[in-house]
Short mmCIF file of C-alpha atoms in Angstrom, two decimals:
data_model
loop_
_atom_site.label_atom_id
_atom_site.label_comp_id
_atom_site.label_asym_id
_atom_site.label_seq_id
_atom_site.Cartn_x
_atom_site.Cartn_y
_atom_site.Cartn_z
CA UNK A 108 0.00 0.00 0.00
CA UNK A 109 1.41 3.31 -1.32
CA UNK A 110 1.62 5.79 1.79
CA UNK A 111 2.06 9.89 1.27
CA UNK A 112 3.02 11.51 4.78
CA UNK A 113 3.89 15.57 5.15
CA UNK A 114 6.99 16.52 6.43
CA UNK A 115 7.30 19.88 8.16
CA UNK A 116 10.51 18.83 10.71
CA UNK A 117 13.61 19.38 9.06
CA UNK A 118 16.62 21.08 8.50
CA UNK A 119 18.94 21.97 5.65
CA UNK A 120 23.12 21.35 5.33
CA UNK A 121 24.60 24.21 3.16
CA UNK A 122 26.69 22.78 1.05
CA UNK A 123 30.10 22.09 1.51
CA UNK A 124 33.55 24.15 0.49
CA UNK A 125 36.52 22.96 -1.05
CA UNK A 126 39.78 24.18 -0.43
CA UNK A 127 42.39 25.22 -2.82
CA UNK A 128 45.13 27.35 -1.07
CA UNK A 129 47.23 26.10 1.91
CA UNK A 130 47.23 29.69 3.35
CA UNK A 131 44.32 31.81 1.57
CA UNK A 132 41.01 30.80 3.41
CA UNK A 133 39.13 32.68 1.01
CA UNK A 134 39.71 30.64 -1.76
CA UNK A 135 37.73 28.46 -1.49
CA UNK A 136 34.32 27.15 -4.28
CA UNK A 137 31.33 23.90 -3.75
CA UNK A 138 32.44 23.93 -7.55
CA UNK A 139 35.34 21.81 -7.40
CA UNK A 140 36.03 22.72 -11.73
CA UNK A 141 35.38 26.49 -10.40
CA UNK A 142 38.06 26.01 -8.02
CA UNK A 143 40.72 24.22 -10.33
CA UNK A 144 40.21 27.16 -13.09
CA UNK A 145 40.22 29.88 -10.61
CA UNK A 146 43.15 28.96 -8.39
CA UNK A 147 44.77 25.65 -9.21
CA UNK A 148 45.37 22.64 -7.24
CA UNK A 149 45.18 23.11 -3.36
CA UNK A 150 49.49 21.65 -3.15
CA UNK A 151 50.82 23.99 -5.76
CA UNK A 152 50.23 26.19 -2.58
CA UNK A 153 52.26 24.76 -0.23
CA UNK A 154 55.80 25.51 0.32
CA UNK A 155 58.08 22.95 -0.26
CA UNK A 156 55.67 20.22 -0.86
CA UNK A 157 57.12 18.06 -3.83
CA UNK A 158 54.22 17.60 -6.00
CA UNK A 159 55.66 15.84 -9.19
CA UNK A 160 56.54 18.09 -12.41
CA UNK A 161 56.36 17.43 -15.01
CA UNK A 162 54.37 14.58 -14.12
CA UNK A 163 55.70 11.23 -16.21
CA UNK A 164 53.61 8.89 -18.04
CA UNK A 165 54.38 5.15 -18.96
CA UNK A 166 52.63 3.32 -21.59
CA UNK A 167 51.53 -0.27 -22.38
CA UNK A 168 49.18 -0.50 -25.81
CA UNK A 169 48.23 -2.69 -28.72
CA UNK A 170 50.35 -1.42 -31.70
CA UNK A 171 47.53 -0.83 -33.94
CA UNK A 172 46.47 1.75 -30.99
CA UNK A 173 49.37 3.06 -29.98
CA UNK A 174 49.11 6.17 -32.47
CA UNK A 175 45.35 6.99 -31.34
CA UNK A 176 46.52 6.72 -27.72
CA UNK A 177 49.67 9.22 -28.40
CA UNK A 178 47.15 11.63 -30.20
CA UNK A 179 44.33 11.39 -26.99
CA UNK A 180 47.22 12.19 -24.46
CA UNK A 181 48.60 15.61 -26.39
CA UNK A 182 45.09 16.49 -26.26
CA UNK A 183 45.31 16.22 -22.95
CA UNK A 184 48.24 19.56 -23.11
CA UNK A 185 45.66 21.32 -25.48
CA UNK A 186 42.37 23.82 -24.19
CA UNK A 187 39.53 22.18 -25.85
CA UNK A 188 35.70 23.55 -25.98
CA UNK A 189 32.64 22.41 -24.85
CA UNK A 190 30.53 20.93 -28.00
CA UNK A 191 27.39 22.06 -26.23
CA UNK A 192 26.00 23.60 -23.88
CA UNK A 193 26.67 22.47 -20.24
CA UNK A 194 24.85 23.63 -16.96
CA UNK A 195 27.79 22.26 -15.05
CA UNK A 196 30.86 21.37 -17.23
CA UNK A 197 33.44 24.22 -18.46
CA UNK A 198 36.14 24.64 -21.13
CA UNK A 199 39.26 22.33 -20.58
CA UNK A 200 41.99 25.02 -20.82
CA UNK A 201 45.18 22.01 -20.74
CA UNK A 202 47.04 20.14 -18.28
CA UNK A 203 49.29 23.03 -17.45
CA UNK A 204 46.69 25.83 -17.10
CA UNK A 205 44.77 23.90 -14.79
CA UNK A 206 47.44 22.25 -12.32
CA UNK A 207 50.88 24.69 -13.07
CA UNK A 208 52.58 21.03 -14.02
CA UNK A 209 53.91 20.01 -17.24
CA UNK A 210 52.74 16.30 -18.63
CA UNK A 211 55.64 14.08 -20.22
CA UNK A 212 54.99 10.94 -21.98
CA UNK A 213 56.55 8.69 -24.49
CA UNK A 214 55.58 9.48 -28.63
CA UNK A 215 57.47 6.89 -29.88
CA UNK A 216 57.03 2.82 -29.83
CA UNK A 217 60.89 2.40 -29.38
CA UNK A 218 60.58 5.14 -26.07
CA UNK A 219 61.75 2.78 -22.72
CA UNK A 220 58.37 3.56 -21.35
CA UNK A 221 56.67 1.99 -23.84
CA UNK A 222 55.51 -1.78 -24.26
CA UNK A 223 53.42 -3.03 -27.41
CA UNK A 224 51.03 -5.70 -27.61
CA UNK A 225 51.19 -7.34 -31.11
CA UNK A 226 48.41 -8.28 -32.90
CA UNK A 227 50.12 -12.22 -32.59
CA UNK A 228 49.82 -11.87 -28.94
CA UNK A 229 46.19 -10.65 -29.40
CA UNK A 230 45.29 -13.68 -31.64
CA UNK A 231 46.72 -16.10 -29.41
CA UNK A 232 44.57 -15.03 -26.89
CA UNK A 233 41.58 -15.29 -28.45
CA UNK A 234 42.19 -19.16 -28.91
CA UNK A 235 42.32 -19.74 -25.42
CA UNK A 236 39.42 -21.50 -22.90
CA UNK A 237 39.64 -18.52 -20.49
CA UNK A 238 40.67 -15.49 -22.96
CA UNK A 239 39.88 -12.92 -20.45
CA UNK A 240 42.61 -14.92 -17.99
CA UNK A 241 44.94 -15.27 -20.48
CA UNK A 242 44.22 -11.34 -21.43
CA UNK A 243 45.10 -10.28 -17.40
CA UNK A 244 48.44 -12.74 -17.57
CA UNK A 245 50.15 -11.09 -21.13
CA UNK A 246 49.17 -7.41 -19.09
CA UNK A 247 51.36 -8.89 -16.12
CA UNK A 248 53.93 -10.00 -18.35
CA UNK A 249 54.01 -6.14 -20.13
CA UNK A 250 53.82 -4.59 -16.62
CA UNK A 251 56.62 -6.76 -14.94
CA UNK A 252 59.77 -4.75 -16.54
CA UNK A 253 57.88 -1.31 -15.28
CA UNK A 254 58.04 -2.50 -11.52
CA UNK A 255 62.21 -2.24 -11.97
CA UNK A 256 61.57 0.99 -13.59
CA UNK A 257 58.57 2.47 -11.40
CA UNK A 258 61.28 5.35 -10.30
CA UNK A 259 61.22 6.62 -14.07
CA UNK A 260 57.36 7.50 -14.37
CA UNK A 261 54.13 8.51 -11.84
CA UNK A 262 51.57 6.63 -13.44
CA UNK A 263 51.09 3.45 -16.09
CA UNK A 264 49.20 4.23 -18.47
CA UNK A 265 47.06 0.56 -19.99
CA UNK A 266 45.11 0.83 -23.37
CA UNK A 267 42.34 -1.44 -23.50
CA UNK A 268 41.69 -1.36 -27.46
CA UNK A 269 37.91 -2.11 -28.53
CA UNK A 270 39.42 -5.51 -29.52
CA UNK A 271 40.27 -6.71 -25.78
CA UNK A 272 37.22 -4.83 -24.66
CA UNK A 273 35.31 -8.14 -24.51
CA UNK A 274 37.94 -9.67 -21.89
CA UNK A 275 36.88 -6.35 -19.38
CA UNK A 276 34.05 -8.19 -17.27
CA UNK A 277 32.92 -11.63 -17.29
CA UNK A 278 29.69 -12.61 -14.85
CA UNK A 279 28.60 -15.59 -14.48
CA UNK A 280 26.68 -17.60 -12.11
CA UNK A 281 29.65 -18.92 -9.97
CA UNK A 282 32.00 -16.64 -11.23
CA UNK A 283 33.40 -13.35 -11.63
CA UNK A 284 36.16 -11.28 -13.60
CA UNK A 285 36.91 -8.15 -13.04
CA UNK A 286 40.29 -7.12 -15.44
CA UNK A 287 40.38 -3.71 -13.40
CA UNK A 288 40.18 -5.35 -10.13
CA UNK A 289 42.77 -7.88 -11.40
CA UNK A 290 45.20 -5.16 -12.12
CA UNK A 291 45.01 -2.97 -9.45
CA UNK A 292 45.06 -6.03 -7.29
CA UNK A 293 48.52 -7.07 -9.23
CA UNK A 294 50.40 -3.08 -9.35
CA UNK A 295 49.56 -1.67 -5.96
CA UNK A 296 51.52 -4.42 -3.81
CA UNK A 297 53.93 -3.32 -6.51
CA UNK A 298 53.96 0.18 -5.64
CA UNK A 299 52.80 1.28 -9.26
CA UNK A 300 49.99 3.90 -10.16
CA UNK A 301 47.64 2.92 -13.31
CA UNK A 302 45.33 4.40 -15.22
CA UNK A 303 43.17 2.20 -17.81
CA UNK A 304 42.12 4.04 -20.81
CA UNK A 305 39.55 2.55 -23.16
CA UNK A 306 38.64 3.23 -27.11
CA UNK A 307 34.88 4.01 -25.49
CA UNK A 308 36.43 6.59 -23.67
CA UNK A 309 38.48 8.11 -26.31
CA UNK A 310 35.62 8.37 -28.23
CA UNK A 311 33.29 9.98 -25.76
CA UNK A 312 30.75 12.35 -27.82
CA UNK A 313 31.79 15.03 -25.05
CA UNK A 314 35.42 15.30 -25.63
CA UNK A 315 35.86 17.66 -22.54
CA UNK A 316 34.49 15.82 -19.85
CA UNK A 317 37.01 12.95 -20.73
CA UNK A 318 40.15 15.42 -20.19
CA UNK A 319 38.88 16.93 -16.87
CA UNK A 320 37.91 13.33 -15.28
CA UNK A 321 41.11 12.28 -17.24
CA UNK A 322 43.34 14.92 -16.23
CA UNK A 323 42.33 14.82 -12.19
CA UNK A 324 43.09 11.19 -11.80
CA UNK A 325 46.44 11.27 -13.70
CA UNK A 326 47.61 14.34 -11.51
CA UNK A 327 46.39 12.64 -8.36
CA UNK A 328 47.74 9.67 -9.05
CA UNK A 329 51.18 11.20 -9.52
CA UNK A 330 50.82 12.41 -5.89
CA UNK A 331 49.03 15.83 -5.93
CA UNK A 332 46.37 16.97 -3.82
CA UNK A 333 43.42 19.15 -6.14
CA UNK A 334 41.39 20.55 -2.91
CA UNK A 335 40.83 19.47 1.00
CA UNK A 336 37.93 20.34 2.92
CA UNK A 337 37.23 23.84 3.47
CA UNK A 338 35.93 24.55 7.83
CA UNK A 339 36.89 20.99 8.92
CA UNK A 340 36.57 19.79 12.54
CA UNK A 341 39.48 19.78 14.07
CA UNK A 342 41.99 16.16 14.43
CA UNK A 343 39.22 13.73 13.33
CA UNK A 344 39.77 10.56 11.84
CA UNK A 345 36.68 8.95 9.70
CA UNK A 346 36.86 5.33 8.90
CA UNK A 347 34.85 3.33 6.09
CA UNK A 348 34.33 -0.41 6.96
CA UNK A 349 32.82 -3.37 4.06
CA UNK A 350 33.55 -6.67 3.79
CA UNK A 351 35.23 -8.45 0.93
CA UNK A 352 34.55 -12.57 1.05
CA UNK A 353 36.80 -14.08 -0.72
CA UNK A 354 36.35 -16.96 -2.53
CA UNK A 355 38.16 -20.13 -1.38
CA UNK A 356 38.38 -21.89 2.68
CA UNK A 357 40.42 -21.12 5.73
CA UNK A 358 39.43 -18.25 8.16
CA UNK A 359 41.62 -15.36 6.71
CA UNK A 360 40.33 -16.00 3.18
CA UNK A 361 36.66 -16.38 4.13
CA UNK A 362 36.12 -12.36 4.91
CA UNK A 363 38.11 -9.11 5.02
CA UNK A 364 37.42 -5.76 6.97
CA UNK A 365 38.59 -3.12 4.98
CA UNK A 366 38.87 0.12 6.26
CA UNK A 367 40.32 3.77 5.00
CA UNK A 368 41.78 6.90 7.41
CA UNK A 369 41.21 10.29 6.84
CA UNK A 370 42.29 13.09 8.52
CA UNK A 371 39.86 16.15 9.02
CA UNK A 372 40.86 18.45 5.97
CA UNK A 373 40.65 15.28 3.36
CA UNK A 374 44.03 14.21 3.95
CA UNK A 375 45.72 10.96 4.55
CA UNK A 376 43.29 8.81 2.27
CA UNK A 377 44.64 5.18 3.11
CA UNK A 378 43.39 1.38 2.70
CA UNK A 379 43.80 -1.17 5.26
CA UNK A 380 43.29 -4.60 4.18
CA UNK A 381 42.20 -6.82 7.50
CA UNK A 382 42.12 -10.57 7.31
CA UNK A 383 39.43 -11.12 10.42
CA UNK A 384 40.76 -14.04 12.43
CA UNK A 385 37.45 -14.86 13.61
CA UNK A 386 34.62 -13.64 11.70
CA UNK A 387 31.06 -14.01 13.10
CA UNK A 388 28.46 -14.84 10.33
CA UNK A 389 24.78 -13.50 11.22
CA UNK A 390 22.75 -14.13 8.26
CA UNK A 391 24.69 -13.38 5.27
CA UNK A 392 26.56 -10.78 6.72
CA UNK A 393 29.85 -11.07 8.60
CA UNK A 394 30.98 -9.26 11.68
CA UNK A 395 34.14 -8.36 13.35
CA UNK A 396 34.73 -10.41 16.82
CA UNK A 397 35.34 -8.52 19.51
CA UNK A 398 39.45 -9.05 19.42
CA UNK A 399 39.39 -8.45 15.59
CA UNK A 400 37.75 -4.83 16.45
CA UNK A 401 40.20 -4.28 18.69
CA UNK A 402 42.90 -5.10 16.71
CA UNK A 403 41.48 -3.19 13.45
CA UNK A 404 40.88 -0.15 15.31
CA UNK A 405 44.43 0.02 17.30
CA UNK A 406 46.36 -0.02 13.83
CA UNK A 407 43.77 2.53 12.55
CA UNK A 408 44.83 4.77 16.04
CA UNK A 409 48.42 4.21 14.99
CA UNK A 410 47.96 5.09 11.11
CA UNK A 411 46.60 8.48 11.99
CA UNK A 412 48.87 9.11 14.80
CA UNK A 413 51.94 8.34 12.61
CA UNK A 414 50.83 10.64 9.74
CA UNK A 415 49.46 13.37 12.33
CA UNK A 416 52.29 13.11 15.11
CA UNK A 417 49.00 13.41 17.59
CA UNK A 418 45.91 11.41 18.47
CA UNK A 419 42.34 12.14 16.88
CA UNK A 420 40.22 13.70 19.62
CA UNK A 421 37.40 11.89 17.50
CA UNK A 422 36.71 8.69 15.69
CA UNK A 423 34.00 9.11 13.42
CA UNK A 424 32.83 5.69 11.71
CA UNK A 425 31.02 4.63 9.13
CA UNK A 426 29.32 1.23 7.94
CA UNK A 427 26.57 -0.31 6.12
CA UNK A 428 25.78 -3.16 8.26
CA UNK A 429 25.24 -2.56 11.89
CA UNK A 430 27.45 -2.48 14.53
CA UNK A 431 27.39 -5.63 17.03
CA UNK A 432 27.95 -5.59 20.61
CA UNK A 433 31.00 -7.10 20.40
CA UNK A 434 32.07 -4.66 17.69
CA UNK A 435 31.50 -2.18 19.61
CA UNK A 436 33.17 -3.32 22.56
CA UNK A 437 36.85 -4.20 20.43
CA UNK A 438 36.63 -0.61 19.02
CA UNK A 439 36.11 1.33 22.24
CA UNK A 440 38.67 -1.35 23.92
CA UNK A 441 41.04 -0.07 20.86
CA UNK A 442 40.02 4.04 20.86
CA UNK A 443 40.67 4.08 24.96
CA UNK A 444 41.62 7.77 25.80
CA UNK A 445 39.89 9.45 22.84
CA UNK A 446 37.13 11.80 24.08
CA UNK A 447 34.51 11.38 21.40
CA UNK A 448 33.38 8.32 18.87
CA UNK A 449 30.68 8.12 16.83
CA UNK A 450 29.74 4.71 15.08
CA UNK A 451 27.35 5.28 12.06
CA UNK A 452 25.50 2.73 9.75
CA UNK A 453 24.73 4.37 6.96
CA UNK A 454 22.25 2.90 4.35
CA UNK A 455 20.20 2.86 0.94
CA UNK A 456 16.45 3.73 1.58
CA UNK A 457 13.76 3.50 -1.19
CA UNK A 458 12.16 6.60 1.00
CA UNK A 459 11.19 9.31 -1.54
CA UNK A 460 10.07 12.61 -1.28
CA UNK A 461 8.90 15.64 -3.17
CA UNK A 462 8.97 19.25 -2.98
CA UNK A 463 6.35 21.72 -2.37
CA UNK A 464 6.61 25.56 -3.03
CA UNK A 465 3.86 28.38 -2.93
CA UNK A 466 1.44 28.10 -5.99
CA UNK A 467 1.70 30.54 -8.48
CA UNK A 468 -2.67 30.38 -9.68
CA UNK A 469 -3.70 29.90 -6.04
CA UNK A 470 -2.63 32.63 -2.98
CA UNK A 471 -2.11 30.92 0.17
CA UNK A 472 -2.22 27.41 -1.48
CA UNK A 473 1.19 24.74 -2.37
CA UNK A 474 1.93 23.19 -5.42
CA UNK A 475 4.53 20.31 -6.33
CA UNK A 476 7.92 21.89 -7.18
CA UNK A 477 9.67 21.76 -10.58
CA UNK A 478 13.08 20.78 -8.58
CA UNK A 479 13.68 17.79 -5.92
CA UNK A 480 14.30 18.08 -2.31
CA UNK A 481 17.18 20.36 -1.85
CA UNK A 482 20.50 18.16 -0.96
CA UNK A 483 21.76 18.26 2.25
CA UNK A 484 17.97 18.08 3.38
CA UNK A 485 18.03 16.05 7.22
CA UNK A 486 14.80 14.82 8.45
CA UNK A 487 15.16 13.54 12.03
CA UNK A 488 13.48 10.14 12.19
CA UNK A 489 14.24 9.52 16.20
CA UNK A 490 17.01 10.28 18.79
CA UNK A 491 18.60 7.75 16.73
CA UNK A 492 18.37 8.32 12.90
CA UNK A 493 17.52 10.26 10.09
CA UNK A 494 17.37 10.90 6.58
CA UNK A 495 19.57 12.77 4.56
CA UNK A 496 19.12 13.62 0.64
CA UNK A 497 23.32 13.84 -0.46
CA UNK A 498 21.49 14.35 -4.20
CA UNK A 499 19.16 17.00 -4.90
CA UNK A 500 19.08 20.57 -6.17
CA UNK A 501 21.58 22.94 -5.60
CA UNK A 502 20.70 26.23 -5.92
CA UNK A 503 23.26 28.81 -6.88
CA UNK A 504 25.88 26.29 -9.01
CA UNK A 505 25.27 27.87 -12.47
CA UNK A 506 21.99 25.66 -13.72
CA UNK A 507 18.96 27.02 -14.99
CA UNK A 508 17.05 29.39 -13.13
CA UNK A 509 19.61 29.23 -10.46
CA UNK A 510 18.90 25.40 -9.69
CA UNK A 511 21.36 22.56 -10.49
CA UNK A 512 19.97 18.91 -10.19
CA UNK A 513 23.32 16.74 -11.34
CA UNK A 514 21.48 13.65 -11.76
CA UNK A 515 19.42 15.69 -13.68
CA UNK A 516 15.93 13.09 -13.59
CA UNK A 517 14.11 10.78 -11.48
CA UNK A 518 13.40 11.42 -7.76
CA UNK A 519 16.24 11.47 -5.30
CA UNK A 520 16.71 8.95 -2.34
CA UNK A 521 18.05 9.76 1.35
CA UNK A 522 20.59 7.84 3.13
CA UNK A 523 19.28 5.97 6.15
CA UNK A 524 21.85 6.95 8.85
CA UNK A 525 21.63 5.28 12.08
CA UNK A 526 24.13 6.30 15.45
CA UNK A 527 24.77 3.40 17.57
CA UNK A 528 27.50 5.66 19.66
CA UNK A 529 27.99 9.16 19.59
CA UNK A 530 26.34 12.34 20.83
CA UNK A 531 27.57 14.85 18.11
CA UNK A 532 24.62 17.49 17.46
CA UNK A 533 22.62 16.17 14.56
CA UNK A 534 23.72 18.77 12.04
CA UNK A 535 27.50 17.76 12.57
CA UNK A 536 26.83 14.35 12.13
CA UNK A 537 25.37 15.31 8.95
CA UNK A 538 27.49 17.97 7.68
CA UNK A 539 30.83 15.69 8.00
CA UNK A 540 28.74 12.86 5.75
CA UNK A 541 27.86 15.66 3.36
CA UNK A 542 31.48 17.23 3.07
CA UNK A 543 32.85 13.41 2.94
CA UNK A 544 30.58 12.85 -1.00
CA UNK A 545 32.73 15.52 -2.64
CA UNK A 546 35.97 14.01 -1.22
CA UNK A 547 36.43 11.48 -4.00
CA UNK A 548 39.33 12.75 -5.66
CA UNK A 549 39.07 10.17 -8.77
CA UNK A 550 36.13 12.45 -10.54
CA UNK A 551 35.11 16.00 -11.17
CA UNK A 552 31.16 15.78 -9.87
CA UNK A 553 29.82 18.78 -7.61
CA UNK A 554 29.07 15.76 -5.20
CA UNK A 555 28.76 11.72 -4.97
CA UNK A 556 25.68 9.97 -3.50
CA UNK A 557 27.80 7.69 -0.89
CA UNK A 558 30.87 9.93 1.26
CA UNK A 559 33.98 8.75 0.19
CA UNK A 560 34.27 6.31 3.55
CA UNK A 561 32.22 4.41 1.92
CA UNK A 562 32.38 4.61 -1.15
CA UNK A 563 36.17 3.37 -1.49
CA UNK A 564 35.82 0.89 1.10
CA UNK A 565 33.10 -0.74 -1.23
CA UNK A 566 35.89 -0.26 -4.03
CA UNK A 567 38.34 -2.23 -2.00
CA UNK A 568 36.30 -4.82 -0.89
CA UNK A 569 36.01 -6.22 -4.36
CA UNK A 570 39.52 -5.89 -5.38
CA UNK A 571 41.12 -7.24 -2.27
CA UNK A 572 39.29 -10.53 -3.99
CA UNK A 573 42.11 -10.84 -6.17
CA UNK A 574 45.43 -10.38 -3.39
CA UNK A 575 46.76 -13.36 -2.76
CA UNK A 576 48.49 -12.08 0.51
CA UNK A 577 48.03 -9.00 2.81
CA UNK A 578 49.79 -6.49 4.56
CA UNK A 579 49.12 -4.42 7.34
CA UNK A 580 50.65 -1.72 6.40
CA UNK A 581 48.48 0.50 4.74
CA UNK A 582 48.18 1.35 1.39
CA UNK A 583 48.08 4.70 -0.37
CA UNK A 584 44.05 4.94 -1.73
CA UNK A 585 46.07 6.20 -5.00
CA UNK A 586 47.78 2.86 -5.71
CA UNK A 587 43.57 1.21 -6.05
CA UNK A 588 41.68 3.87 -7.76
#
C-alpha cells in the first residue's frame, strides 16, 4: 500500500567548500572545476611540498592503438571547448593551465616507457578457454619490466583497445572477472599507479568531460592533492568499513574488513586490508569479533597518529551493516583515551520525497515543485536516525534558473543513517557525511551519492578478492583507484 506523509521537521546542510590554497582561506568554491580554473590545485600552494613536475607517463598499448593513444594524451596539453551547452561542465583550458605542471609521456614505440602488444599476442589469446585470464596474464607479463623501472614515471598508463574490450568483465553464475580489479590487485603491492584508458572513452561524444575526469586522476595519481575540505573539525579521523569474502576456505580467506583513514581536511586517504581471524556470520553478513575490532581499530589509532604526530580527539565511523555488541566493545577497547566516537551505519532507503513551493494560480495554497528536495535536506526520524538527501538541487551552481539537479531526472533517495555511539549534534553528524561525498578525488562531480568512507571501502572490498596475501601496512588509496 502506497503511503504519502507531510513533512514539516527538518533542517537543511549548506553545502560544503573545497579548499584550494594552503594559506588563503578565502579561496575556497562547492564547484570543485570552479576552483581548479580559478586557483589551481590546493598543493601547488604549499611551500616545499614536492608535488611531481612534469608529471611522467608510462605506456603499455596494442600497436595498432598506440598512435590513437599518443594523439588522446597531447590532447590532454591542449584547451579544448565544450561541443554544447553544459549547466555544469566548463572549457578544458590544458594540463598546465589547470594544475601549473607540465605532462611528459613517451611518442614513440621504441621510447623505454613503452611496451606493445602485437596483434600475434592478441590472436593467441583469443584461442584460449579462459581469454579474459589469459588477457590479465600477457598485461602482467608487459607490466613486470615497469616494476624495476617504477622510479622513471608517476603513473602506467594501460590501453584497453575495442578488440580486448570483450575480456573487461565476465559474470557468471559462480563466477566473476573483473580485469580492473585484477590489475590494481597485481600493481599496488607493486607500488605502481595505473590508469586504464579505453577506445569508449576516447571516443566519448563530449570530448571535454574525458580530459577533466582524465586529467584529475592522472595528476592525483602522480601524488598531488586538487582541494581538502574547506571549515573541517578539528583532528578527526573517519573510517569506512565493508567486507570483501573471498572466494576459497580457511578463516583469513573467508572475509576481510577493509577500512580507509582520513584526517579532518581530506588528507591521509589510506586502505587497510584486515584478514578477520574470527569472523562471526549473522545471516549473510559477517561481523568483526570482539578481538578483531580491537585489533582493526588500534592499527587505525596508529595510522593516523603516525601521519598526524597526535591522536584524533574523534573517531567518526562509518558502515553499512550494523554495529554488534562485540564490535563495539573491540573498538572502544582499541580508541581508549579518545574523548569522542561516533559509530554510524549508513544505508540505501527507497524513502522518496517531493517538494512543495507556494502556488503561483492559487494565494495561500502549495503546489509540487519543478526541482527535488534540496540536498543536504536532514529529516530527524528519532534520537537515533535520520534521513539525509546527499542528491538534490543545488541552488546557486550555475543551472537554470539558479537550480542545479546533477542527476538531472528521477526522484532522489536519502541515506538511512543510524548512530549506535555518539552524541555529536545532529547537524554535525550530517554535515561531516555531506562534506565526505565531494571528497572522491578520482572524478570532477559537484558531489557523490555515498561519502567517500564508503564509497572506497566498497571499491576495496572487491579488489582485495584478487590479493593473494596481505599487509598491514596501509596502502596509499592512489595505488587502487
Amino acid at each position: 500500500m502506497n503511503m504519502a506523509h507531510f513533512i514539516a521537521q527538518h533542517l537543511r546542510i549548506r553545502e560544503p567548500e573545497l579548499l584550494f590554497n594552503a594559506s588563503e582561506n578565502t579561496y575556497r568554491s562547492a564547484n570543485p572545476l570552479e576552483g581548479l580554473l580559478n586557483w589551481g590545485p590546493y598543493d601547488s600552494s604549499i611551500a616545499g611540498y614536492l608535488r611531481a613536475n612534469p608529471i611522467r607517463l608510462a605506456i603499455i598499448s596494442t600497436e595498432k592503438g598506440f598512435p590513437s593513444l599518443v594523439k588522446h594524451l597531447k590532447r590532454l596539453t591542449e584547451s579544448i571547448t565544450l561541443r554544447q551547452r553544459s549547466e555544469y561542465l566548463r572549457p578544458y583550458p590544458g594540463f598546465r593551465r589547470v594544475y601549473q605542471a607540465n605532462l611528459l609521456f613517451p611518442q614513440y614505440r621504441n621510447d623505454r616507457l613503452v611496451s606493445l602488444i602485437t596483434q600475434e599476442e592478441l590472436n593467441s589469446v583469443a584461442t584460449q578457454s579462459q581469454p579474459e585470464i589469459e588477457f590479465l596474464e600477457l598485461l602482467k607479463r608487459k607490466i613486470q619490466p615497469f616494476i624495476s623501472d617504477r622510479n622513471l614515471f608517476d603513473v602506467l598508463i594501460i590501453h584497453i583497445s575495442q578488440e580486448a574490450s570483450a575480456y573487461r568483465i565476465k559474470i557468471e553464475p559462480q563466477y566473476r572477472f573483473d580485469l580492473h580489479d585484477s590489475l590494481k590487485a597485481y600493481s599496488a603491492p607493486n607500488g605502481l599507479k595505473i590508469q586504464i584508458l579505453e577506445d569508449k572513452s576516447m571516443n566519448y561524444p563530449e570530448p571535454v568531460r574525458v580530459y577533466w575526469w582524465l586529467s584529475l586522476a592522472l595528476y592525483v595519481k602522480a601524488n598531488g592533492i586538487p582541494w581538502k575540505i574547506a571549515d573541517a573539525g578539528a583532528k578527526t579521523a573517519y573510517v569506512g568499513l565493508t567486507f570483501g569474502i573471498k572466494p576459497g576456505t580457511g578463516r583469513q580467506r573467508i572475509v576481510l574488513g577493509c577500512s580507509q583513514v582520513f584526517d579532518e581536511r581530506g588528507e591521509g586517504l589510506r586502505f587497510l586490508l584486515f584478514p578477520l581471524e574470527n569472523p562471526v556470520w549473522r545471516g549473510r553478513n559477517p561481523f568483526m569479533s570482539r578481538e578483531d575490532a580491537r585489533r582493526l581499530f588500534s592499527i587505525i589509532r596508529k595510522v593516523y597518529q603516525d601521519m598526524n604526530q597526535h591522536r584524533p580527539d574523534r573517531v567518526v565511523v562509518h558502515k553499512t551493516t550494523y554495529f554488534s555488541a562485540d564490535e563495539m566493545r573491540g573498538i572502544s577497547e582499541a580508541l581508549q583515551g579518545i574523548d569522542e566516537m561516533e559509530l554510524l551505519t549508513i544505508q540505501s532507503t527507497p524513502f522518496r520525497a517531493i517538494m512543495s513551493q507556494p502556488s503561483h494560480r492559487n494565494r495561500g495554497k502549495n503546489e509540487i515543485s519543478d526541482w527535488p528536495v534540496l540536498r543536504g535536506t536532514v529529516v530527524p526520524l528519532d534520537g537515533l536516525s535520520f534521513l539525509l538527501w546527499t542528491q538534490g538541487d543545488v541552488p546557486g551552481i550555475g543551472g537554470r534558473n539558479g537550480h542545479f539537479y546533477q542527476e538531472g531526472r528521477g526522484i532522489p533517495a536519502p541515506l538511512l543513517i543510524r548512530r549506535f555511539r555518539g552524541r555529536m549534534p545532529l547537524k554535525d553528524v550530517a554535515s561531516d557525511i555531506l562534506k565526505l561525498t565531494k571528497m572522491n578525488w578520482n572524478n570532477l562531480q559537484l558531489y557523490n551519492r555515498l561519502p567517500v568512507t564508503i564509497s572506497f571501502a566498497q571499491k576495496i572490498s572487491n579488489i582485495v578478492k584478487q590479493l593473494d596475501k596481505y599487509s598491514e601496512v596501509p596502502y596509499d588509496f592512489r595505488s587502487f583507484i
